[in-house]
PDB file of C-alpha atoms and ligand atoms in Angstrom:
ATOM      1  CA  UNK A 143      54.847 104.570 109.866  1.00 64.00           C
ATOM      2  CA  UNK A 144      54.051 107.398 111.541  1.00 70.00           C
ATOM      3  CA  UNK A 145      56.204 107.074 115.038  1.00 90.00           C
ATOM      4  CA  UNK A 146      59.670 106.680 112.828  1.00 97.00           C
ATOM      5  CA  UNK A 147      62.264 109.263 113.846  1.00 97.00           C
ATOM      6  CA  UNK A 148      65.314 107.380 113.319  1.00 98.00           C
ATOM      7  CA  UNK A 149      66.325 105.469 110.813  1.00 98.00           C
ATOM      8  CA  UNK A 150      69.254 102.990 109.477  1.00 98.00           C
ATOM      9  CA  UNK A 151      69.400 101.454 105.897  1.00 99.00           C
ATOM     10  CA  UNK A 152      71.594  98.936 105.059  1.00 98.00           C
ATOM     11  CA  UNK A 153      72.100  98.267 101.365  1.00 98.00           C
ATOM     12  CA  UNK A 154      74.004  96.254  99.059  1.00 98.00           C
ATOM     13  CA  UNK A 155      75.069  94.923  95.233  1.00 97.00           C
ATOM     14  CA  UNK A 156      71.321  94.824  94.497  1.00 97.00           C
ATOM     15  CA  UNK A 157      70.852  98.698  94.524  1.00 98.00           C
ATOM     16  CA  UNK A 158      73.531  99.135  92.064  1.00 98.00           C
ATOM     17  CA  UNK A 159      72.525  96.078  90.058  1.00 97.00           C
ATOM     18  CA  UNK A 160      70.255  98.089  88.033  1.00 98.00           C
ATOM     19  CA  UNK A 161      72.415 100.614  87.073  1.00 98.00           C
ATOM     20  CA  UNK A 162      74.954  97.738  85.421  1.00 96.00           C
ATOM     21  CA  UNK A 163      77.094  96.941  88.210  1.00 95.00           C
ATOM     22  CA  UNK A 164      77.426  93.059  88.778  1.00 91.00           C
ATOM     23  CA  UNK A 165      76.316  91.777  92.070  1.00 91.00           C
ATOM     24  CA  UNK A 166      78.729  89.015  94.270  1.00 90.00           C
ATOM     25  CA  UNK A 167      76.673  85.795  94.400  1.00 86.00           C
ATOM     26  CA  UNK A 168      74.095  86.056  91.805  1.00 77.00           C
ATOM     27  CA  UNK A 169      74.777  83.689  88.892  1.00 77.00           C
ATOM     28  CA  UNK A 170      77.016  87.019  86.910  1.00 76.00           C
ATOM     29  CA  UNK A 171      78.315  87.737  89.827  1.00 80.00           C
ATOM     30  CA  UNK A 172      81.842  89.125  90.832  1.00 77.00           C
ATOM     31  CA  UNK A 173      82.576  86.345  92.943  1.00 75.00           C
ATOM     32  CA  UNK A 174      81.977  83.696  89.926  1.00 68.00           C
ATOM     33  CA  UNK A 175      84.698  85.208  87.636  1.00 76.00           C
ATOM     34  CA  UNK A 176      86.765  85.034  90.779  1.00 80.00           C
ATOM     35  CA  UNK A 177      87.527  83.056  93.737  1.00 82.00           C
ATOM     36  CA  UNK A 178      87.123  85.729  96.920  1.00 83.00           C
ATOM     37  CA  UNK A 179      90.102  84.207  98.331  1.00 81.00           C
ATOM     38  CA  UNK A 180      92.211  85.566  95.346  1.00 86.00           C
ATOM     39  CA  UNK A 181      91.288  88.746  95.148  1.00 92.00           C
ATOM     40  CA  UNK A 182      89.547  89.936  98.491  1.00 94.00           C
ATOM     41  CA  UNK A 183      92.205  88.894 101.141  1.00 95.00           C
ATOM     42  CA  UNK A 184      95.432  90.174 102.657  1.00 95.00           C
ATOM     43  CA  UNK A 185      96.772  86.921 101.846  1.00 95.00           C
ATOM     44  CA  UNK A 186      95.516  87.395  98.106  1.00 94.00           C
ATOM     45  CA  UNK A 187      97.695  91.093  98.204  1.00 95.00           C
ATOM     46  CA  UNK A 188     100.566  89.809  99.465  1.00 95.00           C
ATOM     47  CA  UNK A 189     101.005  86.947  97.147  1.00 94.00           C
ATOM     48  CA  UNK A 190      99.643  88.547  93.663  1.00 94.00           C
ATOM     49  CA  UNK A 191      99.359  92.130  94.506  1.00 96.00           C
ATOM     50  CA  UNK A 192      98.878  92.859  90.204  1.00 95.00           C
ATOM     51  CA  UNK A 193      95.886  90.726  90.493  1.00 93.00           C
ATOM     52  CA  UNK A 194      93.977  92.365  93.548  1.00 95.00           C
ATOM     53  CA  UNK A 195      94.932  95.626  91.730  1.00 96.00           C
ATOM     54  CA  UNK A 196      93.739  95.078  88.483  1.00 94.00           C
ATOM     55  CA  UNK A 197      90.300  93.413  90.024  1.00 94.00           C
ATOM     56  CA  UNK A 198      89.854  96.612  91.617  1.00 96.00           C
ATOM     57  CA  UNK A 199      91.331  98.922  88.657  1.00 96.00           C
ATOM     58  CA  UNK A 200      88.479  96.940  86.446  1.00 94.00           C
ATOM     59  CA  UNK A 201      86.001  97.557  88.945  1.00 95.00           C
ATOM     60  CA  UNK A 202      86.885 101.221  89.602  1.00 97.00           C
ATOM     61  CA  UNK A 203      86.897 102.273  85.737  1.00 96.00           C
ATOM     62  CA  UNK A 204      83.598 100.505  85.208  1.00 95.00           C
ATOM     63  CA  UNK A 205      82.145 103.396  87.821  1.00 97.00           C
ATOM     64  CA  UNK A 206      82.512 105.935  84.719  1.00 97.00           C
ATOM     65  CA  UNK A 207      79.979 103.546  82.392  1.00 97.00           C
ATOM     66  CA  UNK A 208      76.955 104.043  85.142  1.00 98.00           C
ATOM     67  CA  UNK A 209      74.656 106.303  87.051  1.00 98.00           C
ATOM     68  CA  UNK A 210      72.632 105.622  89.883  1.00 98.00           C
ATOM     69  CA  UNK A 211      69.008 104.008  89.592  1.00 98.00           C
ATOM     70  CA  UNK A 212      66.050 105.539  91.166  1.00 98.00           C
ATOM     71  CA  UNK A 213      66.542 103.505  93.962  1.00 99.00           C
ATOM     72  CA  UNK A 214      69.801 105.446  95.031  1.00 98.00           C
ATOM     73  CA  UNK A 215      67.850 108.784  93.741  1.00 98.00           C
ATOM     74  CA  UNK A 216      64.996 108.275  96.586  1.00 98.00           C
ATOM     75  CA  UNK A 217      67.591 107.626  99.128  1.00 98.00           C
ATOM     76  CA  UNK A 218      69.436 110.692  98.524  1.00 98.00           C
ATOM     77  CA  UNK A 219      65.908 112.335  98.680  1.00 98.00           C
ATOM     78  CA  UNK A 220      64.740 110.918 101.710  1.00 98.00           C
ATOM     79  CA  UNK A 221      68.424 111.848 103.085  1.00 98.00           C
ATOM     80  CA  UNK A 222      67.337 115.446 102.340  1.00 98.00           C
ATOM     81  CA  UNK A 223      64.065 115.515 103.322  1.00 98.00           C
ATOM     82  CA  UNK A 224      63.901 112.984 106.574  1.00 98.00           C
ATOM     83  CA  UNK A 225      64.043 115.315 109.732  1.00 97.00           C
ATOM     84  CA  UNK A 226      65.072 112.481 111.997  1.00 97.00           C
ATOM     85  CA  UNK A 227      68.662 110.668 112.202  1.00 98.00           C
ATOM     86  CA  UNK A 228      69.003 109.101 109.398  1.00 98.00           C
ATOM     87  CA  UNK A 229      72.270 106.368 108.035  1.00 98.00           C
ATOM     88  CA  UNK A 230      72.094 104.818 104.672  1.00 99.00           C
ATOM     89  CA  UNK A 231      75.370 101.793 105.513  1.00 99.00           C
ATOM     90  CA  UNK A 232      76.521 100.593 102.293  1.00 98.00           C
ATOM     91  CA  UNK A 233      78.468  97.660 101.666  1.00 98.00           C
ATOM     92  CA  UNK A 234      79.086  98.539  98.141  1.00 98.00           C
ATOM     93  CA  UNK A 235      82.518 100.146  97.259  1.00 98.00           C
ATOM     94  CA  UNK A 236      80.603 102.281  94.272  1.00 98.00           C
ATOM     95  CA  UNK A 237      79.656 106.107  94.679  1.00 98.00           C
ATOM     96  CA  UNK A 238      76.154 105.751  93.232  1.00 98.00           C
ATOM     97  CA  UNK A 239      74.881 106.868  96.587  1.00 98.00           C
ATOM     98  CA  UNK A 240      76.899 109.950  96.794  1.00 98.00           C
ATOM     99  CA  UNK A 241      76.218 110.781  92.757  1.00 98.00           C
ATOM    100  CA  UNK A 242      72.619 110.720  93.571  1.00 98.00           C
ATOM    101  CA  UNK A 243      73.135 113.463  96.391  1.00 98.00           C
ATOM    102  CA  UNK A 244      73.216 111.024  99.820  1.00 98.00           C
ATOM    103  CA  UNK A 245      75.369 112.943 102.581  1.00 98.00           C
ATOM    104  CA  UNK A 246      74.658 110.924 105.733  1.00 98.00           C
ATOM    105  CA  UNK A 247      76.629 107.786 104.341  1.00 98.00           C
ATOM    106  CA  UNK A 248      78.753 105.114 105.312  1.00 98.00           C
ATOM    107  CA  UNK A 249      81.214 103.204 103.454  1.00 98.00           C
ATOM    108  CA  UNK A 250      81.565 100.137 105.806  1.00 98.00           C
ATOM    109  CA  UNK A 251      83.554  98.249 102.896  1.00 98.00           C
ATOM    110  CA  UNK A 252      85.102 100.777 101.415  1.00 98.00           C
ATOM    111  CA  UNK A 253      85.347 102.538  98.435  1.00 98.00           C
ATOM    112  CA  UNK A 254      86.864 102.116  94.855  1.00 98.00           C
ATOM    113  CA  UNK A 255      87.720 105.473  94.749  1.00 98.00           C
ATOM    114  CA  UNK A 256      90.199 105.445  97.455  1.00 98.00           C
ATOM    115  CA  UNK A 257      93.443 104.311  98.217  1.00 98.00           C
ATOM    116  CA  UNK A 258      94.819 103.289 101.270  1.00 98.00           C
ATOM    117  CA  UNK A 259      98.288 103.498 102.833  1.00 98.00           C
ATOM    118  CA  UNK A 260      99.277 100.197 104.047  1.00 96.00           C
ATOM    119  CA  UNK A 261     101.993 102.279 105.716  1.00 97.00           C
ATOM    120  CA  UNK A 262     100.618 105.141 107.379  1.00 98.00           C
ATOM    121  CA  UNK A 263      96.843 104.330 107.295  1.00 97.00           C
ATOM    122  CA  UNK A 264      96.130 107.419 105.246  1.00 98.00           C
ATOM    123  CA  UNK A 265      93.173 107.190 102.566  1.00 98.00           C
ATOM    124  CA  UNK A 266      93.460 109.185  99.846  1.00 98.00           C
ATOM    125  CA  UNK A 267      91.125 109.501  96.785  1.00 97.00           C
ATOM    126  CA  UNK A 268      92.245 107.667  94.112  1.00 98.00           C
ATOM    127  CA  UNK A 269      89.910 107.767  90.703  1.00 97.00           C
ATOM    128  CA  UNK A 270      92.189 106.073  88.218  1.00 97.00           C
ATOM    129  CA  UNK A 271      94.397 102.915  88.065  1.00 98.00           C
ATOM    130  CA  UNK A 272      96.326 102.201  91.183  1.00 98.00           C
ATOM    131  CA  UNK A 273      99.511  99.940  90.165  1.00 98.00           C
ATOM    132  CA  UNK A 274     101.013  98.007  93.052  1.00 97.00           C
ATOM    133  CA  UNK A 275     103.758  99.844  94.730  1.00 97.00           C
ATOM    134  CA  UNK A 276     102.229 103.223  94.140  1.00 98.00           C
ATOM    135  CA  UNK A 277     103.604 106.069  96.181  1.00 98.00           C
ATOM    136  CA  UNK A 278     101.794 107.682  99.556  1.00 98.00           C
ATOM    137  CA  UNK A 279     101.495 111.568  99.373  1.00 96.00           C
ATOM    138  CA  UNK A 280     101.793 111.187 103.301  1.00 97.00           C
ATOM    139  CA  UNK A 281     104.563 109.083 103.988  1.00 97.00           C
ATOM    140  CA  UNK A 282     106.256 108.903 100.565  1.00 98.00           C
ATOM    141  CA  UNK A 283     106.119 104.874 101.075  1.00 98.00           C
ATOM    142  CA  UNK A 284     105.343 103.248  98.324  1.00 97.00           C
ATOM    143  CA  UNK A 285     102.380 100.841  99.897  1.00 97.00           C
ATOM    144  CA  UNK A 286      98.775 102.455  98.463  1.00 98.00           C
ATOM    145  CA  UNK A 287      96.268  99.757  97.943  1.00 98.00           C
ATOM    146  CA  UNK A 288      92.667  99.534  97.528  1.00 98.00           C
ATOM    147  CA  UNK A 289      91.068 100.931  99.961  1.00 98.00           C
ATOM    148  CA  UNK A 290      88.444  97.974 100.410  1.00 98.00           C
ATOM    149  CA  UNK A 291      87.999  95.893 103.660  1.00 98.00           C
ATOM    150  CA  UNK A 292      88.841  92.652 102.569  1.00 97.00           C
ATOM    151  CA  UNK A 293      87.966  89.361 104.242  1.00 95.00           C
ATOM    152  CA  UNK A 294      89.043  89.056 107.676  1.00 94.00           C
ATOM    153  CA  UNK A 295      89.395  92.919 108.337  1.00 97.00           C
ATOM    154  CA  UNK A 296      87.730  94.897 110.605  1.00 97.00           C
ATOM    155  CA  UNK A 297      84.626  97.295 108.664  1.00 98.00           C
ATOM    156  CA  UNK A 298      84.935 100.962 108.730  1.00 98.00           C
ATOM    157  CA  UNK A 299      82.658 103.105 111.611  1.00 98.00           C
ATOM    158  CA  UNK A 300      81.387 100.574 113.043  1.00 98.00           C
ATOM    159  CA  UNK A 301      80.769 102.375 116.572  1.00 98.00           C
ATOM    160  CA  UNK A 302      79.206 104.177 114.451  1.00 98.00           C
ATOM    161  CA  UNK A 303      77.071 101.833 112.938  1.00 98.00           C
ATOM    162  CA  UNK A 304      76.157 100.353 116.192  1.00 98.00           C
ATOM    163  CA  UNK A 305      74.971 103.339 117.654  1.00 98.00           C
ATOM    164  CA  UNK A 306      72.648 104.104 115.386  1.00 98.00           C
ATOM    165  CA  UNK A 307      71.080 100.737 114.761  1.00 98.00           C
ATOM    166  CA  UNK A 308      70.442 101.497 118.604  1.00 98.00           C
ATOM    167  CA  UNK A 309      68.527 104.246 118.015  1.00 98.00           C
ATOM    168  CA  UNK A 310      67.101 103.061 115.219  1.00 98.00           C
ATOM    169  CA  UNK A 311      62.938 102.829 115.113  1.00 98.00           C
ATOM    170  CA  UNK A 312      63.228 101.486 111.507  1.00 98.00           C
ATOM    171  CA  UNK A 313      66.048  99.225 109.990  1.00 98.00           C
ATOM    172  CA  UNK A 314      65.925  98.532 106.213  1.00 98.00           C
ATOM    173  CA  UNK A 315      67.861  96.549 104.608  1.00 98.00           C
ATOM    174  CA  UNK A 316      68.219  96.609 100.388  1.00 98.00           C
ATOM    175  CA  UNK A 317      69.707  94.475  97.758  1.00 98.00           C
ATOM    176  CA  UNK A 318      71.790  92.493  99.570  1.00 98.00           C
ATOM    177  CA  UNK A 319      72.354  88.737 100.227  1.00 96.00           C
ATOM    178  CA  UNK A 320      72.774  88.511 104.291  1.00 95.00           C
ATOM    179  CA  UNK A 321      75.526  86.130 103.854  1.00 93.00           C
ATOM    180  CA  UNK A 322      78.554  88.500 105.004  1.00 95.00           C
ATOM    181  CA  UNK A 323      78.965  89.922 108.483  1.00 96.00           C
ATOM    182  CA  UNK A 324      78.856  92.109 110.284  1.00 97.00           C
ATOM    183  CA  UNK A 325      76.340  93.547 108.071  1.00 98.00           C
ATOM    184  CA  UNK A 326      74.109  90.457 108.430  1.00 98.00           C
ATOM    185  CA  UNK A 327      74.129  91.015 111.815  1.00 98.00           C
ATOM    186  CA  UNK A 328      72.658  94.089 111.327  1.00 98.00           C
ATOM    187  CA  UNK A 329      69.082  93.474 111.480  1.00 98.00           C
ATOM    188  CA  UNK A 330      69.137  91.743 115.054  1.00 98.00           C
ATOM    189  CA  UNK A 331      70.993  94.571 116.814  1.00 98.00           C
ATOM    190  CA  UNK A 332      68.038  96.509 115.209  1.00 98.00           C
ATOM    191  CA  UNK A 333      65.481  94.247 116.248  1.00 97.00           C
ATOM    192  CA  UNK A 334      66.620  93.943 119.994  1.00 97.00           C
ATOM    193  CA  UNK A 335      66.365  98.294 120.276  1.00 96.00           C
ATOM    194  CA  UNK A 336      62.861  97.691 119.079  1.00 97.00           C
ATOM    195  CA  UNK A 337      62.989  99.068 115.511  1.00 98.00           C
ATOM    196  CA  UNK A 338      60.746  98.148 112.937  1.00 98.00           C
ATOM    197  CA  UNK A 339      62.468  95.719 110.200  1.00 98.00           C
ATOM    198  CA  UNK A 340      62.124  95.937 106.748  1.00 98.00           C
ATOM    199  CA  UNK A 341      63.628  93.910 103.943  1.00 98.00           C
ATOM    200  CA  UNK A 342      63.820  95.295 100.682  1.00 98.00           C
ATOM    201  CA  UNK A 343      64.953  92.156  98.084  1.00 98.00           C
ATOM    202  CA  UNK A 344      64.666  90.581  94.535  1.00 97.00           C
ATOM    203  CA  UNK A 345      64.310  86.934  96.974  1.00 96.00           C
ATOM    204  CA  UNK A 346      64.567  86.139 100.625  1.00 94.00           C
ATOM    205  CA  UNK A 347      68.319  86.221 101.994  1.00 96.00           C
ATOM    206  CA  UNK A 348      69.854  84.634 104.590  1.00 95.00           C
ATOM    207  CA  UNK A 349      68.237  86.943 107.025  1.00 95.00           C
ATOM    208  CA  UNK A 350      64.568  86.861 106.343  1.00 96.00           C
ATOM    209  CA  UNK A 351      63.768  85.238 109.216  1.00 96.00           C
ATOM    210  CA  UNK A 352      64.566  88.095 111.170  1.00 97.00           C
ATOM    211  CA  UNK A 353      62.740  90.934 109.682  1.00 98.00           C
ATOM    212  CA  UNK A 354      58.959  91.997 110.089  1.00 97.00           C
ATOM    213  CA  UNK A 355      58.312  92.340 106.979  1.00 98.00           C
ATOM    214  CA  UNK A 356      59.842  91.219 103.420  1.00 98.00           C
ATOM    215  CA  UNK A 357      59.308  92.773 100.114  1.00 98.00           C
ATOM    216  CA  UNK A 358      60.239  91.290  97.116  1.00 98.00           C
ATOM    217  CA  UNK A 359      60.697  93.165  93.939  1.00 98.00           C
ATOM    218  CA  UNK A 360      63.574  95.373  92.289  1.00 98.00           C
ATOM    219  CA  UNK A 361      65.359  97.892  94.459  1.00 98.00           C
ATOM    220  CA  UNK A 362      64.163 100.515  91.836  1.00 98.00           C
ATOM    221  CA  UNK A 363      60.793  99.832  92.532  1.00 98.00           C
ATOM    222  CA  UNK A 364      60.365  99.106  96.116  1.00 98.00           C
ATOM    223  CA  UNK A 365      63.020 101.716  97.375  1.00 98.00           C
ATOM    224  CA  UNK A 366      60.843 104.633  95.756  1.00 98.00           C
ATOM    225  CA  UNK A 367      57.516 103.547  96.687  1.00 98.00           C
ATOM    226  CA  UNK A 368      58.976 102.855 100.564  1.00 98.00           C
ATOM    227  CA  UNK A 369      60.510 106.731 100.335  1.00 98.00           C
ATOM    228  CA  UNK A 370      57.194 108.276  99.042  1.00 98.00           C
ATOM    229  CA  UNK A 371      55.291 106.501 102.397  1.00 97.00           C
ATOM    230  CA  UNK A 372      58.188 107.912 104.569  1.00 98.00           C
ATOM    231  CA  UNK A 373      57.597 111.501 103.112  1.00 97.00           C
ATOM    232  CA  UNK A 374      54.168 111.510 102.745  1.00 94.00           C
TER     233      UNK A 374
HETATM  234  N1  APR B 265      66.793  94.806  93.398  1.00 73.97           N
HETATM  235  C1  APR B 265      66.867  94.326  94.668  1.00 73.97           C
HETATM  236  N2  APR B 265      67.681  93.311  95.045  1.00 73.97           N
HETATM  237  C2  APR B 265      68.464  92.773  94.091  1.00 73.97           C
HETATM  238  C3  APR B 265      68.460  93.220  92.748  1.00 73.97           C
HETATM  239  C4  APR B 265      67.568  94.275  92.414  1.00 73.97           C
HETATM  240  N3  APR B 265      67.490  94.760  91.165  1.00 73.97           N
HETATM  241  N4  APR B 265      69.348  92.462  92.042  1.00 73.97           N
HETATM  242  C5  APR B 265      69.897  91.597  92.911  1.00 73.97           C
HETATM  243  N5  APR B 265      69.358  91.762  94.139  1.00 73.97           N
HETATM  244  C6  APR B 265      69.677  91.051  95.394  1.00 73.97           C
HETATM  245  C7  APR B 265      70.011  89.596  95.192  1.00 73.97           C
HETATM  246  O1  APR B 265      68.820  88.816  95.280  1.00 73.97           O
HETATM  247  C8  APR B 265      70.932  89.320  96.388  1.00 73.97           C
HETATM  248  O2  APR B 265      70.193  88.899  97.532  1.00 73.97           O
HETATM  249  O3  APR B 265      70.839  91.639  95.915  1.00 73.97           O
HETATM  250  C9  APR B 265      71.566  90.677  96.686  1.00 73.97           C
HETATM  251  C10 APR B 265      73.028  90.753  96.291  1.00 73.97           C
HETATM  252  O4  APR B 265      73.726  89.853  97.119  1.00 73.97           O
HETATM  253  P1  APR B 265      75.315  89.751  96.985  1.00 73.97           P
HETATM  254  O5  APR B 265      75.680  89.613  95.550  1.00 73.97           O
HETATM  255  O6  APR B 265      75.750  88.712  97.972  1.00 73.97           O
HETATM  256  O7  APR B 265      75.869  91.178  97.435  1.00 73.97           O
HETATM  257  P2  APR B 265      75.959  91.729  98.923  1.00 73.97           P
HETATM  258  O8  APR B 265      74.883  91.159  99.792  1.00 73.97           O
HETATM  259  O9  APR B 265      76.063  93.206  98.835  1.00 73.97           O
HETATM  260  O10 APR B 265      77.386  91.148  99.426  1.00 73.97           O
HETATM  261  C11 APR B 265      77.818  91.589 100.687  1.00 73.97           C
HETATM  262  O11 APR B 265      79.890  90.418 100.383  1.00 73.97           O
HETATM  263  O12 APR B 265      81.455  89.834  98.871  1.00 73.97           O
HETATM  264  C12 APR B 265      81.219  90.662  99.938  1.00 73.97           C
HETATM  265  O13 APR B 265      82.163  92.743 100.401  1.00 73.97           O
HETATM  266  C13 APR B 265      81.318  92.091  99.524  1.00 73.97           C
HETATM  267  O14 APR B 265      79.910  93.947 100.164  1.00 73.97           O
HETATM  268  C14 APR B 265      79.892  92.617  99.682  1.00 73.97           C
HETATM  269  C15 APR B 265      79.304  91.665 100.705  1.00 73.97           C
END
């Protein structure tokens, strides 16, 4: 691994599953409590705005009953350490990333911990319980929601995105399904720049094909021992 310079990594609900956050699709998931349609639309918010809130309420308190695993810890390491580019894309809405010390980070869902101005487009962080019709510091409107991308709407920084997985001479991808895009799409913009491709999963997703290599194993396990080769 010795020609990397740049790299992207892509993770999702399996990094944070080991710290006690539920995943989407595995058999506790979020998604089995709840239909996605109900909670994670902008037709869901329009027509029971107190139930997308409290999903996400429930889901943003939870945040104060975890840390991040040593998965998130080696990122934020390798994000100190790597003198290349470097990207860690999450899909999860948590801040375990950021509480283990990552810096070069994006959000592309998201984040509990913000709320969003349906009026004005302002984000503004948000830690407690966000009731519907809560007031904008901005525009004194009272539309704040979750700031979460929900089905059908365009992911945050995704020029962004794209421009690095350009660059990229390795994409890794950790803990998460492949069954949502544009994230699953991830790996093949990757692939055609020539990176590397590495899949980091507790079982093959919906992209395995794609990637050079799979691993299979817990995030806290595999994400470490992949840092320490980086480093070494
Ligand atoms: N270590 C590594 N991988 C794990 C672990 C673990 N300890 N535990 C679970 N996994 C894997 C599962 O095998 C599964 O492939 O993590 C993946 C989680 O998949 P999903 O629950 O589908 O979560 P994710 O892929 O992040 O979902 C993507 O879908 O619902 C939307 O916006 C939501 O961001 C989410 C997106």
């Amino acid at each position: 691994m010795d020609d990397i310079r740049n790299i992207v990594i892509l993770t999702g609900a399996g990094i944070s599953a080991e710290s006690g956050l539920a995943t989407f699709r595995g058999p506790d998931g979020l998604w089995e409590g709840h239909r996605v349609e109900d909670v994670c639309t902008p037709e869901a918010l329009a027509r029971d705005a107190a139930l997308v809130h409290r999903f996400y309420d429930e889901r943003r308190a939870k945040l104060a009953e975890v840390t991040p695993n040593a998965a998130h810890e080696a990122l934020a390491a390798l994000d100190a350490q790597w003198p290349g580019e470097l990207l860690i894309v999450t899909q999860n809405v948590d801040d375990l990333h950021e509480r283990a010390g990552a810096k070069r980070l994006i959000h592309m869902h998201g984040e509990l911990q913000s709320a969003l101005c349906a009026a004005c487009g302002k984000a503004i962080r948000w830690m407690e319980s966000l009731p519907p019709a809560s007031v904008c510091d901005a525009c004194g409107r009272p539309h704040l929601r979750p700031d979460i991308v929900f089905f059908g709407e365009m992911p945050y920084e995704m020029d962004a995105i794209d421009a690095a997985l350009r660059r990229a001479d390795l994409f890794v991808s950790v803990g998460t399904s492949g069954a949502v895009y544009p994230a699953a799409g991830f790996v093949q913009t990757a692939l055609h720049a020539g990176a590397r491709t590495l899949e980091l999963n507790l079982e093959p997703s919906a992209g395995s094909f794609y990637f050079e290599e799979s691993r299979m194993g817990p995030a806290s396990e595999l994400v470490p021992a992949l840092v320490r080769d980086l480093l070494a």
